[in-house]
Protein backbone atom coordinates (compact mmCIF):
# COMPACT_ATOMS: atom_id res chain seq x y z
CA UNK A 1 0.00 0.00 0.00
CA UNK A 2 1.40 3.37 -0.94
CA UNK A 3 2.20 5.76 1.89
CA UNK A 4 1.23 9.40 2.27
CA UNK A 5 2.52 11.42 -0.64
CA UNK A 6 3.12 15.16 -0.76
CA UNK A 7 3.83 17.38 -3.72
CA UNK A 8 5.90 19.26 -4.46
CA UNK A 9 8.80 18.20 -2.27
CA UNK A 10 10.57 21.55 -2.51
CA UNK A 11 9.35 25.05 -3.24
CA UNK A 12 11.02 28.44 -3.40
CA UNK A 13 8.78 31.49 -3.36
CA UNK A 14 9.17 35.21 -2.73
CA UNK A 15 7.41 37.32 -0.15
CA UNK A 16 3.87 38.25 -1.08
CA UNK A 17 3.30 35.27 -3.34
CA UNK A 18 0.89 32.46 -2.59
CA UNK A 19 1.50 28.72 -2.60
CA UNK A 20 -0.58 25.53 -2.74
CA UNK A 21 0.66 22.25 -1.31
CA UNK A 22 -0.91 18.88 -1.99
CA UNK A 23 -1.30 15.73 0.10
CA UNK A 24 -2.59 12.32 -0.93
CA UNK A 25 -3.43 10.14 2.09
CA UNK A 26 -3.06 6.40 2.34
CA UNK A 27 -5.86 4.68 0.44
CA UNK A 28 -8.94 4.40 2.65
CA UNK A 29 -7.83 7.01 5.17
CA UNK A 30 -10.38 9.75 5.66
CA UNK A 31 -8.64 12.05 8.12
CA UNK A 32 -5.90 14.37 6.90
CA UNK A 33 -3.97 16.77 9.13
CA UNK A 34 -1.36 19.39 8.35
CA UNK A 35 1.59 20.49 10.47
CA UNK A 36 4.27 23.13 10.20
CA UNK A 37 7.76 22.32 11.45
CA UNK A 38 10.37 25.01 12.12
CA UNK A 39 13.59 24.90 14.16
CA UNK A 40 12.27 27.51 16.56
CA UNK A 41 8.67 26.37 17.12
CA UNK A 42 8.93 22.66 16.46
CA UNK A 43 5.88 20.86 15.10
CA UNK A 44 2.68 22.86 15.19
CA UNK A 45 -0.79 21.76 14.16
CA UNK A 46 -2.39 23.70 11.32
CA UNK A 47 -5.71 21.98 10.66
CA UNK A 48 -7.46 18.66 10.22
CA UNK A 49 -10.00 17.58 7.63
CA UNK A 50 -12.38 14.67 7.77
CA UNK A 51 -14.93 13.84 5.08
CA UNK A 52 -14.28 17.18 3.36
CA UNK A 53 -14.97 19.18 6.54
CA UNK A 54 -12.47 21.04 8.67
CA UNK A 55 -12.71 19.40 12.06
CA UNK A 56 -9.91 21.16 13.94
CA UNK A 57 -7.90 24.30 13.44
CA UNK A 58 -4.68 25.45 15.05
CA UNK A 59 -3.58 28.96 15.95
CA UNK A 60 -2.44 30.20 12.57
CA UNK A 61 -3.53 33.37 10.75
CA UNK A 62 -6.22 33.28 8.10
CA UNK A 63 -3.55 33.33 5.39
CA UNK A 64 -3.33 29.59 5.98
CA UNK A 65 -6.25 27.65 4.58
CA UNK A 66 -7.00 24.18 3.40
CA UNK A 67 -9.55 21.91 1.87
CA UNK A 68 -10.25 18.25 1.33
CA UNK A 69 -11.73 16.64 -1.74
CA UNK A 70 -14.17 13.75 -1.98
CA UNK A 71 -11.30 11.32 -2.62
CA UNK A 72 -9.71 12.48 0.70
CA UNK A 73 -6.84 14.26 -1.04
CA UNK A 74 -6.11 17.57 0.65
CA UNK A 75 -4.53 20.86 -0.26
CA UNK A 76 -3.30 23.69 1.87
CA UNK A 77 -2.83 27.22 0.67
CA UNK A 78 -0.76 30.03 2.10
CA UNK A 79 -1.42 33.48 0.74
CA UNK A 80 0.76 36.59 1.00
CA UNK A 81 3.83 34.63 2.01
CA UNK A 82 6.11 35.97 4.72
CA UNK A 83 9.72 35.06 5.47
CA UNK A 84 8.56 33.32 8.64
CA UNK A 85 6.48 30.87 6.61
CA UNK A 86 9.66 29.09 5.56
CA UNK A 87 9.26 25.63 7.04
CA UNK A 88 8.75 21.95 6.43
CA UNK A 89 5.03 21.31 5.94
CA UNK A 90 3.94 17.82 6.87
CA UNK A 91 0.73 16.03 6.14
CA UNK A 92 -0.59 13.05 8.10
CA UNK A 93 -3.45 10.64 7.51
CA UNK A 94 -5.27 8.14 9.66
CA UNK A 95 -7.93 5.51 9.12
CA UNK A 96 -10.18 6.26 12.10
CA UNK A 97 -11.76 2.85 11.85
CA UNK A 98 -12.81 2.70 15.50
CA UNK A 99 -13.42 6.37 16.12
CA UNK A 100 -11.62 9.66 16.47
CA UNK A 101 -8.07 9.56 17.77
CA UNK A 102 -7.82 5.79 17.92
CA UNK A 103 -5.51 5.10 15.03
CA UNK A 104 -1.88 5.58 14.15
CA UNK A 105 -1.16 8.69 12.16
CA UNK A 106 1.10 8.26 9.16
CA UNK A 107 3.15 11.16 7.89
CA UNK A 108 4.29 12.08 4.41
CA UNK A 109 7.84 13.18 3.55
CA UNK A 110 6.88 16.85 3.71
CA UNK A 111 7.17 19.88 1.47
CA UNK A 112 10.12 22.16 2.17
CA UNK A 113 9.01 25.75 1.55
CA UNK A 114 11.58 28.51 1.36
CA UNK A 115 10.37 32.11 1.21
CA UNK A 116 12.90 34.66 -0.03
CA UNK B 1 -3.11 24.11 27.35
CA UNK B 2 -1.36 20.78 26.84
CA UNK B 3 2.41 20.99 27.04
CA UNK B 4 4.66 18.09 26.15
CA UNK B 5 8.29 18.00 27.23
CA UNK B 6 11.04 15.56 26.36
CA UNK B 7 14.20 14.99 28.31
CA UNK B 8 17.02 14.92 27.45
CA UNK B 9 17.11 17.20 24.42
CA UNK B 10 20.14 15.36 23.09
CA UNK B 11 21.80 12.06 23.88
CA UNK B 12 24.93 10.37 22.64
CA UNK B 13 25.55 6.70 23.49
CA UNK B 14 27.91 3.93 22.34
CA UNK B 15 26.51 1.16 20.19
CA UNK B 16 24.91 -1.68 22.13
CA UNK B 17 23.75 0.39 25.06
CA UNK B 18 20.17 0.23 26.32
CA UNK B 19 18.59 3.65 26.69
CA UNK B 20 15.46 5.41 27.88
CA UNK B 21 13.87 8.52 26.42
CA UNK B 22 11.39 10.46 28.51
CA UNK B 23 8.21 12.31 27.64
CA UNK B 24 5.98 14.22 30.04
CA UNK B 25 2.66 15.94 29.44
CA UNK B 26 0.65 18.33 31.57
CA UNK B 27 -2.94 17.31 30.77
CA UNK B 28 -3.72 13.68 31.62
CA UNK B 29 -6.97 13.68 29.60
CA UNK B 30 -5.27 12.09 26.64
CA UNK B 31 -6.76 9.68 24.13
CA UNK B 32 -3.49 8.16 23.06
CA UNK B 33 0.25 8.80 22.82
CA UNK B 34 2.46 8.12 19.84
CA UNK B 35 6.22 7.89 19.48
CA UNK B 36 7.84 8.90 16.19
CA UNK B 37 11.32 9.10 14.79
CA UNK B 38 12.48 11.70 12.34
CA UNK B 39 15.61 11.49 10.24
CA UNK B 40 17.20 14.79 9.17
CA UNK B 41 15.10 16.59 6.56
CA UNK B 42 12.57 13.78 6.40
CA UNK B 43 9.02 13.13 7.51
CA UNK B 44 7.99 11.31 10.66
CA UNK B 45 7.95 7.53 11.02
CA UNK B 46 5.48 6.13 13.53
CA UNK B 47 7.09 3.77 16.03
CA UNK B 48 4.47 2.93 18.63
CA UNK B 49 0.93 3.97 19.54
CA UNK B 50 -0.31 3.55 23.11
CA UNK B 51 -4.01 3.95 23.82
CA UNK B 52 -4.91 5.67 27.09
CA UNK B 53 -6.21 2.37 28.51
CA UNK B 54 -2.90 0.60 27.85
CA UNK B 55 0.24 0.59 29.95
CA UNK B 56 2.79 -0.36 27.31
CA UNK B 57 3.46 -1.40 23.75
CA UNK B 58 6.35 -3.30 22.26
CA UNK B 59 7.78 -3.53 18.78
CA UNK B 60 11.06 -5.32 18.25
CA UNK B 61 13.75 -3.59 20.30
CA UNK B 62 11.38 -0.79 21.28
CA UNK B 63 9.15 -0.69 24.32
CA UNK B 64 6.99 2.28 25.24
CA UNK B 65 5.19 2.71 28.55
CA UNK B 66 2.47 5.11 29.58
CA UNK B 67 1.50 6.37 33.03
CA UNK B 68 -1.43 8.70 32.50
CA UNK B 69 -1.84 9.64 36.14
CA UNK B 70 1.70 10.98 36.40
CA UNK B 71 1.70 12.39 32.85
CA UNK B 72 4.69 10.36 31.71
CA UNK B 73 5.77 8.05 28.95
CA UNK B 74 9.11 6.39 28.31
CA UNK B 75 10.58 4.86 25.19
CA UNK B 76 13.07 2.10 25.88
CA UNK B 77 15.49 1.14 23.11
CA UNK B 78 17.39 -2.08 23.63
CA UNK B 79 20.81 -2.79 22.19
CA UNK B 80 21.08 0.51 20.34
CA UNK B 81 22.55 0.60 16.82
CA UNK B 82 23.98 3.43 14.69
CA UNK B 83 20.83 3.19 12.53
CA UNK B 84 18.80 4.29 15.55
CA UNK B 85 20.37 7.74 15.31
CA UNK B 86 17.51 10.18 14.73
CA UNK B 87 15.28 12.62 16.55
CA UNK B 88 12.59 10.93 18.61
CA UNK B 89 9.31 12.72 19.18
CA UNK B 90 6.38 11.90 21.40
CA UNK B 91 2.92 13.31 20.71
CA UNK B 92 -0.42 13.12 22.48
CA UNK B 93 -4.01 13.39 21.35
CA UNK B 94 -6.34 14.99 23.87
CA UNK B 95 -9.74 13.48 24.52
CA UNK B 96 -12.19 15.33 22.33
CA UNK B 97 -9.39 16.88 20.30
CA UNK B 98 -10.03 15.11 17.02
CA UNK B 99 -6.79 13.86 15.54
CA UNK B 100 -4.74 16.86 16.60
CA UNK B 101 -1.31 15.78 17.80
CA UNK B 102 0.53 17.92 20.33
CA UNK B 103 4.21 17.22 19.94
CA UNK B 104 7.05 17.23 22.40
CA UNK B 105 10.29 19.06 21.86
CA UNK B 106 12.14 15.94 20.73
CA UNK B 107 15.28 14.05 21.78
CA UNK B 108 18.13 13.98 19.30
CA UNK B 109 19.84 10.60 19.62
CA UNK B 110 23.26 9.70 18.29
CA UNK B 111 24.50 6.12 18.57
CA UNK B 112 28.23 5.92 18.00
CA UNK B 113 30.29 2.97 16.78
mmCIF file of C-alpha atoms in Angstrom:
data_model
loop_
_atom_site.group_PDB
_atom_site.id
_atom_site.type_symbol
_atom_site.label_atom_id
_atom_site.label_comp_id
_atom_site.label_asym_id
_atom_site.label_seq_id
_atom_site.Cartn_x
_atom_site.Cartn_y
_atom_site.Cartn_z
ATOM 1 C CA UNK A 1 0.000 0.000 0.000
ATOM 2 C CA UNK A 2 1.396 3.374 -0.940
ATOM 3 C CA UNK A 3 2.203 5.765 1.889
ATOM 4 C CA UNK A 4 1.228 9.397 2.270
ATOM 5 C CA UNK A 5 2.521 11.423 -0.640
ATOM 6 C CA UNK A 6 3.118 15.158 -0.764
ATOM 7 C CA UNK A 7 3.828 17.377 -3.722
ATOM 8 C CA UNK A 8 5.904 19.264 -4.464
ATOM 9 C CA UNK A 9 8.796 18.205 -2.265
ATOM 10 C CA UNK A 10 10.566 21.546 -2.508
ATOM 11 C CA UNK A 11 9.355 25.050 -3.244
ATOM 12 C CA UNK A 12 11.020 28.441 -3.401
ATOM 13 C CA UNK A 13 8.778 31.493 -3.361
ATOM 14 C CA UNK A 14 9.165 35.208 -2.731
ATOM 15 C CA UNK A 15 7.405 37.317 -0.151
ATOM 16 C CA UNK A 16 3.872 38.247 -1.079
ATOM 17 C CA UNK A 17 3.300 35.268 -3.343
ATOM 18 C CA UNK A 18 0.891 32.459 -2.589
ATOM 19 C CA UNK A 19 1.496 28.724 -2.599
ATOM 20 C CA UNK A 20 -0.580 25.529 -2.738
ATOM 21 C CA UNK A 21 0.661 22.246 -1.308
ATOM 22 C CA UNK A 22 -0.913 18.884 -1.985
ATOM 23 C CA UNK A 23 -1.299 15.734 0.102
ATOM 24 C CA UNK A 24 -2.595 12.316 -0.925
ATOM 25 C CA UNK A 25 -3.433 10.136 2.090
ATOM 26 C CA UNK A 26 -3.059 6.400 2.337
ATOM 27 C CA UNK A 27 -5.859 4.681 0.444
ATOM 28 C CA UNK A 28 -8.936 4.398 2.652
ATOM 29 C CA UNK A 29 -7.834 7.010 5.173
ATOM 30 C CA UNK A 30 -10.385 9.751 5.662
ATOM 31 C CA UNK A 31 -8.637 12.049 8.122
ATOM 32 C CA UNK A 32 -5.899 14.370 6.898
ATOM 33 C CA UNK A 33 -3.972 16.765 9.129
ATOM 34 C CA UNK A 34 -1.356 19.394 8.346
ATOM 35 C CA UNK A 35 1.593 20.486 10.472
ATOM 36 C CA UNK A 36 4.269 23.132 10.204
ATOM 37 C CA UNK A 37 7.760 22.325 11.447
ATOM 38 C CA UNK A 38 10.368 25.010 12.119
ATOM 39 C CA UNK A 39 13.585 24.902 14.159
ATOM 40 C CA UNK A 40 12.274 27.515 16.557
ATOM 41 C CA UNK A 41 8.672 26.373 17.116
ATOM 42 C CA UNK A 42 8.931 22.656 16.462
ATOM 43 C CA UNK A 43 5.884 20.856 15.100
ATOM 44 C CA UNK A 44 2.678 22.859 15.189
ATOM 45 C CA UNK A 45 -0.786 21.763 14.159
ATOM 46 C CA UNK A 46 -2.386 23.701 11.317
ATOM 47 C CA UNK A 47 -5.710 21.982 10.660
ATOM 48 C CA UNK A 48 -7.455 18.656 10.215
ATOM 49 C CA UNK A 49 -9.997 17.576 7.633
ATOM 50 C CA UNK A 50 -12.381 14.670 7.771
ATOM 51 C CA UNK A 51 -14.931 13.841 5.079
ATOM 52 C CA UNK A 52 -14.280 17.185 3.358
ATOM 53 C CA UNK A 53 -14.975 19.182 6.538
ATOM 54 C CA UNK A 54 -12.474 21.043 8.674
ATOM 55 C CA UNK A 55 -12.706 19.400 12.061
ATOM 56 C CA UNK A 56 -9.914 21.162 13.940
ATOM 57 C CA UNK A 57 -7.900 24.301 13.443
ATOM 58 C CA UNK A 58 -4.676 25.449 15.050
ATOM 59 C CA UNK A 59 -3.584 28.957 15.945
ATOM 60 C CA UNK A 60 -2.440 30.203 12.569
ATOM 61 C CA UNK A 61 -3.527 33.371 10.750
ATOM 62 C CA UNK A 62 -6.218 33.282 8.103
ATOM 63 C CA UNK A 63 -3.551 33.331 5.387
ATOM 64 C CA UNK A 64 -3.332 29.595 5.981
ATOM 65 C CA UNK A 65 -6.247 27.651 4.577
ATOM 66 C CA UNK A 66 -6.995 24.177 3.400
ATOM 67 C CA UNK A 67 -9.551 21.914 1.874
ATOM 68 C CA UNK A 68 -10.246 18.245 1.331
ATOM 69 C CA UNK A 69 -11.726 16.640 -1.736
ATOM 70 C CA UNK A 70 -14.168 13.755 -1.984
ATOM 71 C CA UNK A 71 -11.298 11.319 -2.619
ATOM 72 C CA UNK A 72 -9.709 12.484 0.696
ATOM 73 C CA UNK A 73 -6.840 14.264 -1.039
ATOM 74 C CA UNK A 74 -6.110 17.566 0.648
ATOM 75 C CA UNK A 75 -4.533 20.864 -0.261
ATOM 76 C CA UNK A 76 -3.301 23.688 1.869
ATOM 77 C CA UNK A 77 -2.834 27.224 0.673
ATOM 78 C CA UNK A 78 -0.755 30.025 2.096
ATOM 79 C CA UNK A 79 -1.419 33.477 0.743
ATOM 80 C CA UNK A 80 0.757 36.586 1.000
ATOM 81 C CA UNK A 81 3.833 34.632 2.005
ATOM 82 C CA UNK A 82 6.110 35.973 4.716
ATOM 83 C CA UNK A 83 9.717 35.064 5.465
ATOM 84 C CA UNK A 84 8.557 33.319 8.639
ATOM 85 C CA UNK A 85 6.481 30.872 6.610
ATOM 86 C CA UNK A 86 9.656 29.091 5.562
ATOM 87 C CA UNK A 87 9.256 25.629 7.041
ATOM 88 C CA UNK A 88 8.746 21.947 6.432
ATOM 89 C CA UNK A 89 5.025 21.308 5.941
ATOM 90 C CA UNK A 90 3.937 17.824 6.866
ATOM 91 C CA UNK A 91 0.728 16.029 6.139
ATOM 92 C CA UNK A 92 -0.594 13.048 8.104
ATOM 93 C CA UNK A 93 -3.448 10.644 7.505
ATOM 94 C CA UNK A 94 -5.272 8.144 9.662
ATOM 95 C CA UNK A 95 -7.930 5.515 9.116
ATOM 96 C CA UNK A 96 -10.184 6.258 12.099
ATOM 97 C CA UNK A 97 -11.757 2.847 11.854
ATOM 98 C CA UNK A 98 -12.813 2.695 15.499
ATOM 99 C CA UNK A 99 -13.420 6.370 16.118
ATOM 100 C CA UNK A 100 -11.624 9.659 16.473
ATOM 101 C CA UNK A 101 -8.073 9.557 17.767
ATOM 102 C CA UNK A 102 -7.824 5.785 17.924
ATOM 103 C CA UNK A 103 -5.505 5.095 15.030
ATOM 104 C CA UNK A 104 -1.881 5.582 14.150
ATOM 105 C CA UNK A 105 -1.157 8.690 12.161
ATOM 106 C CA UNK A 106 1.098 8.257 9.164
ATOM 107 C CA UNK A 107 3.152 11.155 7.886
ATOM 108 C CA UNK A 108 4.291 12.080 4.412
ATOM 109 C CA UNK A 109 7.839 13.184 3.546
ATOM 110 C CA UNK A 110 6.880 16.850 3.713
ATOM 111 C CA UNK A 111 7.173 19.877 1.471
ATOM 112 C CA UNK A 112 10.120 22.156 2.173
ATOM 113 C CA UNK A 113 9.007 25.745 1.546
ATOM 114 C CA UNK A 114 11.578 28.509 1.360
ATOM 115 C CA UNK A 115 10.369 32.111 1.215
ATOM 116 C CA UNK A 116 12.904 34.662 -0.033
ATOM 117 C CA UNK B 1 -3.114 24.106 27.350
ATOM 118 C CA UNK B 2 -1.363 20.783 26.844
ATOM 119 C CA UNK B 3 2.408 20.989 27.041
ATOM 120 C CA UNK B 4 4.658 18.085 26.147
ATOM 121 C CA UNK B 5 8.286 17.997 27.232
ATOM 122 C CA UNK B 6 11.042 15.565 26.358
ATOM 123 C CA UNK B 7 14.202 14.994 28.307
ATOM 124 C CA UNK B 8 17.017 14.916 27.451
ATOM 125 C CA UNK B 9 17.112 17.204 24.420
ATOM 126 C CA UNK B 10 20.138 15.358 23.085
ATOM 127 C CA UNK B 11 21.796 12.063 23.880
ATOM 128 C CA UNK B 12 24.928 10.368 22.638
ATOM 129 C CA UNK B 13 25.552 6.700 23.490
ATOM 130 C CA UNK B 14 27.905 3.933 22.338
ATOM 131 C CA UNK B 15 26.511 1.160 20.191
ATOM 132 C CA UNK B 16 24.910 -1.682 22.135
ATOM 133 C CA UNK B 17 23.754 0.394 25.058
ATOM 134 C CA UNK B 18 20.167 0.230 26.315
ATOM 135 C CA UNK B 19 18.594 3.645 26.694
ATOM 136 C CA UNK B 20 15.461 5.413 27.879
ATOM 137 C CA UNK B 21 13.870 8.517 26.422
ATOM 138 C CA UNK B 22 11.394 10.459 28.510
ATOM 139 C CA UNK B 23 8.210 12.311 27.642
ATOM 140 C CA UNK B 24 5.977 14.219 30.041
ATOM 141 C CA UNK B 25 2.657 15.939 29.438
ATOM 142 C CA UNK B 26 0.651 18.334 31.571
ATOM 143 C CA UNK B 27 -2.945 17.308 30.772
ATOM 144 C CA UNK B 28 -3.722 13.681 31.623
ATOM 145 C CA UNK B 29 -6.968 13.679 29.598
ATOM 146 C CA UNK B 30 -5.266 12.091 26.640
ATOM 147 C CA UNK B 31 -6.761 9.684 24.134
ATOM 148 C CA UNK B 32 -3.490 8.161 23.061
ATOM 149 C CA UNK B 33 0.249 8.797 22.821
ATOM 150 C CA UNK B 34 2.460 8.124 19.836
ATOM 151 C CA UNK B 35 6.218 7.889 19.483
ATOM 152 C CA UNK B 36 7.841 8.902 16.188
ATOM 153 C CA UNK B 37 11.321 9.101 14.794
ATOM 154 C CA UNK B 38 12.480 11.704 12.337
ATOM 155 C CA UNK B 39 15.614 11.491 10.242
ATOM 156 C CA UNK B 40 17.201 14.795 9.166
ATOM 157 C CA UNK B 41 15.096 16.594 6.565
ATOM 158 C CA UNK B 42 12.575 13.776 6.400
ATOM 159 C CA UNK B 43 9.022 13.129 7.508
ATOM 160 C CA UNK B 44 7.986 11.307 10.660
ATOM 161 C CA UNK B 45 7.945 7.531 11.024
ATOM 162 C CA UNK B 46 5.476 6.126 13.531
ATOM 163 C CA UNK B 47 7.093 3.766 16.031
ATOM 164 C CA UNK B 48 4.467 2.930 18.626
ATOM 165 C CA UNK B 49 0.933 3.971 19.545
ATOM 166 C CA UNK B 50 -0.315 3.549 23.112
ATOM 167 C CA UNK B 51 -4.011 3.955 23.819
ATOM 168 C CA UNK B 52 -4.909 5.672 27.093
ATOM 169 C CA UNK B 53 -6.213 2.368 28.505
ATOM 170 C CA UNK B 54 -2.897 0.604 27.848
ATOM 171 C CA UNK B 55 0.241 0.591 29.948
ATOM 172 C CA UNK B 56 2.794 -0.360 27.308
ATOM 173 C CA UNK B 57 3.458 -1.398 23.748
ATOM 174 C CA UNK B 58 6.355 -3.303 22.256
ATOM 175 C CA UNK B 59 7.778 -3.530 18.777
ATOM 176 C CA UNK B 60 11.062 -5.322 18.249
ATOM 177 C CA UNK B 61 13.754 -3.589 20.299
ATOM 178 C CA UNK B 62 11.377 -0.792 21.282
ATOM 179 C CA UNK B 63 9.147 -0.687 24.323
ATOM 180 C CA UNK B 64 6.991 2.282 25.243
ATOM 181 C CA UNK B 65 5.195 2.713 28.549
ATOM 182 C CA UNK B 66 2.467 5.105 29.583
ATOM 183 C CA UNK B 67 1.505 6.368 33.029
ATOM 184 C CA UNK B 68 -1.427 8.699 32.501
ATOM 185 C CA UNK B 69 -1.836 9.640 36.144
ATOM 186 C CA UNK B 70 1.699 10.984 36.400
ATOM 187 C CA UNK B 71 1.700 12.386 32.853
ATOM 188 C CA UNK B 72 4.685 10.364 31.708
ATOM 189 C CA UNK B 73 5.766 8.046 28.948
ATOM 190 C CA UNK B 74 9.107 6.386 28.313
ATOM 191 C CA UNK B 75 10.579 4.863 25.193
ATOM 192 C CA UNK B 76 13.068 2.100 25.876
ATOM 193 C CA UNK B 77 15.488 1.144 23.105
ATOM 194 C CA UNK B 78 17.386 -2.080 23.634
ATOM 195 C CA UNK B 79 20.811 -2.791 22.188
ATOM 196 C CA UNK B 80 21.075 0.507 20.337
ATOM 197 C CA UNK B 81 22.553 0.603 16.822
ATOM 198 C CA UNK B 82 23.979 3.432 14.689
ATOM 199 C CA UNK B 83 20.832 3.188 12.534
ATOM 200 C CA UNK B 84 18.801 4.286 15.553
ATOM 201 C CA UNK B 85 20.372 7.745 15.312
ATOM 202 C CA UNK B 86 17.513 10.179 14.730
ATOM 203 C CA UNK B 87 15.275 12.623 16.548
ATOM 204 C CA UNK B 88 12.595 10.933 18.614
ATOM 205 C CA UNK B 89 9.310 12.719 19.182
ATOM 206 C CA UNK B 90 6.378 11.898 21.396
ATOM 207 C CA UNK B 91 2.920 13.306 20.710
ATOM 208 C CA UNK B 92 -0.424 13.121 22.476
ATOM 209 C CA UNK B 93 -4.006 13.391 21.355
ATOM 210 C CA UNK B 94 -6.337 14.992 23.866
ATOM 211 C CA UNK B 95 -9.740 13.482 24.518
ATOM 212 C CA UNK B 96 -12.189 15.334 22.332
ATOM 213 C CA UNK B 97 -9.386 16.884 20.299
ATOM 214 C CA UNK B 98 -10.026 15.105 17.018
ATOM 215 C CA UNK B 99 -6.789 13.857 15.536
ATOM 216 C CA UNK B 100 -4.742 16.863 16.605
ATOM 217 C CA UNK B 101 -1.314 15.779 17.798
ATOM 218 C CA UNK B 102 0.529 17.921 20.328
ATOM 219 C CA UNK B 103 4.213 17.219 19.941
ATOM 220 C CA UNK B 104 7.054 17.229 22.398
ATOM 221 C CA UNK B 105 10.295 19.058 21.861
ATOM 222 C CA UNK B 106 12.145 15.939 20.735
ATOM 223 C CA UNK B 107 15.278 14.046 21.780
ATOM 224 C CA UNK B 108 18.135 13.980 19.300
ATOM 225 C CA UNK B 109 19.839 10.598 19.623
ATOM 226 C CA UNK B 110 23.260 9.700 18.288
ATOM 227 C CA UNK B 111 24.501 6.120 18.566
ATOM 228 C CA UNK B 112 28.225 5.916 17.998
ATOM 229 C CA UNK B 113 30.291 2.967 16.778
#
